[in-house]
Amino acid sequence: MRNSSFPCSAIRSFFRLCAVVSALCLGCIGQAWAHAQPETQSPVAGAVVNAPQEVRITYDEALEPAFSSLIVRDARGKQVNSAKAEVDATTHQTMHVALPALPPGEYQVKWVAVAADGHRTQGSYKFTVK
């Protein structure tokens, strides 16, 4: 007499294994697509403000301080911050840079955020000092 349950249980086990492997792969892909993105900015993009003392950006992920940067340039493209951007040592999610007294005009903030997982994002925005 043949045991007909063996092939069915082997096939079921194979499909269960495939489902588990697929779920694990999809979880890894989700992590690979994760990039640090700004959540808040100060001053905000497009704002007209009194001269700020700093630019501060908070991200949705922890940053790698050694590879992340924040630069502020005037309308002529000259960098106005002499200090290097710093990443908050507690949360690693906020990067800020001190600014000198800025005269009225338009300024561009250029940022590079490298997440703790090594993924790099970058962007820029402008604000105006009145």
CSV table of C-alpha atoms in Angstrom, one decimal:
chain,number,residue,atom,x,y,z
A,1,MET,CA,0.0,0.0,0.0
A,2,ARG,CA,1.3,3.5,-0.9
A,3,ASN,CA,1.6,6.3,1.6
A,4,SER,CA,0.0,9.1,-0.4
A,5,SER,CA,0.3,11.7,2.4
A,6,PHE,CA,4.1,11.9,2.0
A,7,PRO,CA,4.2,13.9,-1.3
A,8,CYS,CA,1.4,16.3,0.0
A,9,SER,CA,3.2,17.0,3.2
A,10,ALA,CA,6.5,17.6,1.5
A,11,ILE,CA,4.8,20.0,-1.0
A,12,ARG,CA,3.1,21.8,1.9
A,13,SER,CA,6.4,22.1,3.7
A,14,PHE,CA,8.1,23.4,0.6
A,15,PHE,CA,5.4,26.1,0.1
A,16,ARG,CA,5.6,27.1,3.8
A,17,LEU,CA,9.4,27.5,3.5
A,18,CYS,CA,8.9,29.6,0.3
A,19,ALA,CA,6.4,31.9,2.1
A,20,VAL,CA,8.8,32.4,5.0
A,21,VAL,CA,11.7,33.2,2.8
A,22,SER,CA,9.6,35.6,0.7
A,23,ALA,CA,8.5,37.4,3.8
A,24,LEU,CA,12.0,37.8,5.1
A,25,CYS,CA,13.2,39.1,1.7
A,26,LEU,CA,10.4,41.6,1.5
A,27,GLY,CA,11.3,42.8,5.0
A,28,CYS,CA,14.9,43.4,3.9
A,29,ILE,CA,13.9,45.2,0.8
A,30,GLY,CA,11.8,47.6,2.9
A,31,GLN,CA,14.8,48.4,5.0
A,32,ALA,CA,17.0,48.9,2.0
A,33,TRP,CA,14.6,51.6,0.6
A,34,ALA,CA,14.7,53.5,3.9
A,35,HIS,CA,16.3,56.9,3.6
A,36,ALA,CA,16.6,59.8,6.1
A,37,GLN,CA,14.1,62.5,5.1
A,38,PRO,CA,13.6,65.9,6.7
A,39,GLU,CA,10.6,66.1,9.1
A,40,THR,CA,11.1,69.7,10.2
A,41,GLN,CA,13.2,72.6,9.1
A,42,SER,CA,14.0,75.9,10.8
A,43,PRO,CA,13.8,78.3,9.0
A,44,VAL,CA,11.2,76.5,6.8
A,45,ALA,CA,11.5,76.4,3.1
A,46,GLY,CA,10.3,79.7,1.5
A,47,ALA,CA,10.1,81.5,4.8
A,48,VAL,CA,10.8,85.3,5.1
A,49,VAL,CA,12.4,85.7,8.5
A,50,ASN,CA,14.6,87.9,10.7
A,51,ALA,CA,18.2,86.7,10.6
A,52,PRO,CA,18.3,83.3,12.2
A,53,GLN,CA,21.2,82.3,14.5
A,54,GLU,CA,21.2,78.7,13.1
A,55,VAL,CA,19.6,76.4,10.6
A,56,ARG,CA,18.2,73.2,12.1
A,57,ILE,CA,16.7,70.2,10.3
A,58,THR,CA,15.2,67.1,12.1
A,59,TYR,CA,15.1,63.9,10.1
A,60,ASP,CA,12.9,60.8,10.4
A,61,GLU,CA,16.0,58.5,11.0
A,62,ALA,CA,19.2,58.6,12.9
A,63,LEU,CA,22.1,60.2,10.9
A,64,GLU,CA,25.7,59.2,10.6
A,65,PRO,CA,27.5,62.5,11.8
A,66,ALA,CA,30.8,61.9,10.0
A,67,PHE,CA,29.1,61.8,6.5
A,68,SER,CA,26.1,64.2,6.9
A,69,SER,CA,26.5,68.0,6.2
A,70,LEU,CA,24.6,71.2,6.2
A,71,ILE,CA,25.8,74.3,4.2
A,72,VAL,CA,24.1,77.7,3.9
A,73,ARG,CA,25.0,79.9,0.8
A,74,ASP,CA,24.0,83.4,-0.1
A,75,ALA,CA,22.5,84.5,-3.4
A,76,ARG,CA,25.9,84.6,-5.0
A,77,GLY,CA,26.7,81.1,-3.9
A,78,LYS,CA,29.2,82.0,-1.2
A,79,GLN,CA,29.1,79.7,1.9
A,80,VAL,CA,28.0,81.8,4.9
A,81,ASN,CA,28.5,79.3,7.7
A,82,SER,CA,32.0,78.9,8.9
A,83,ALA,CA,31.1,76.4,11.5
A,84,LYS,CA,30.6,72.7,10.6
A,85,ALA,CA,27.2,71.2,11.0
A,86,GLU,CA,26.6,69.2,14.1
A,87,VAL,CA,24.4,66.2,14.7
A,88,ASP,CA,22.5,65.9,18.1
A,89,ALA,CA,24.5,63.4,20.1
A,90,THR,CA,21.4,62.1,21.9
A,91,THR,CA,18.9,61.3,19.1
A,92,HIS,CA,21.2,61.5,16.1
A,93,GLN,CA,18.2,62.9,14.2
A,94,THR,CA,18.7,66.6,14.3
A,95,MET,CA,21.5,68.4,12.4
A,96,HIS,CA,22.2,72.1,12.9
A,97,VAL,CA,24.7,74.7,11.9
A,98,ALA,CA,25.4,78.1,13.5
A,99,LEU,CA,25.2,81.2,11.4
A,100,PRO,CA,26.8,84.6,11.5
A,101,ALA,CA,24.7,87.7,11.5
A,102,LEU,CA,23.1,87.5,8.0
A,103,PRO,CA,22.2,90.6,6.0
A,104,PRO,CA,18.9,90.8,4.2
A,105,GLY,CA,18.7,88.5,1.1
A,106,GLU,CA,18.0,85.1,-0.1
A,107,TYR,CA,19.8,82.0,1.2
A,108,GLN,CA,20.0,78.4,0.1
A,109,VAL,CA,20.3,75.5,2.5
A,110,LYS,CA,22.0,72.4,1.1
A,111,TRP,CA,21.9,69.3,3.1
A,112,VAL,CA,23.3,65.8,2.8
A,113,ALA,CA,21.9,63.2,5.2
A,114,VAL,CA,23.6,59.8,5.5
A,115,ALA,CA,21.4,57.5,7.6
A,116,ALA,CA,22.9,55.1,10.2
A,117,ASP,CA,22.3,52.3,7.7
A,118,GLY,CA,24.5,54.1,5.1
A,119,HIS,CA,21.9,55.3,2.7
A,120,ARG,CA,22.5,58.9,1.4
A,121,THR,CA,19.9,61.5,0.6
A,122,GLN,CA,20.3,65.2,-0.2
A,123,GLY,CA,18.3,68.2,-0.9
A,124,SER,CA,18.1,72.0,-0.7
A,125,TYR,CA,15.7,74.8,0.0
A,126,LYS,CA,15.7,78.6,0.2
A,127,PHE,CA,14.7,81.1,2.8
A,128,THR,CA,14.9,84.9,2.8
A,129,VAL,CA,16.2,87.2,5.5
A,130,LYS,CA,14.2,90.5,5.7
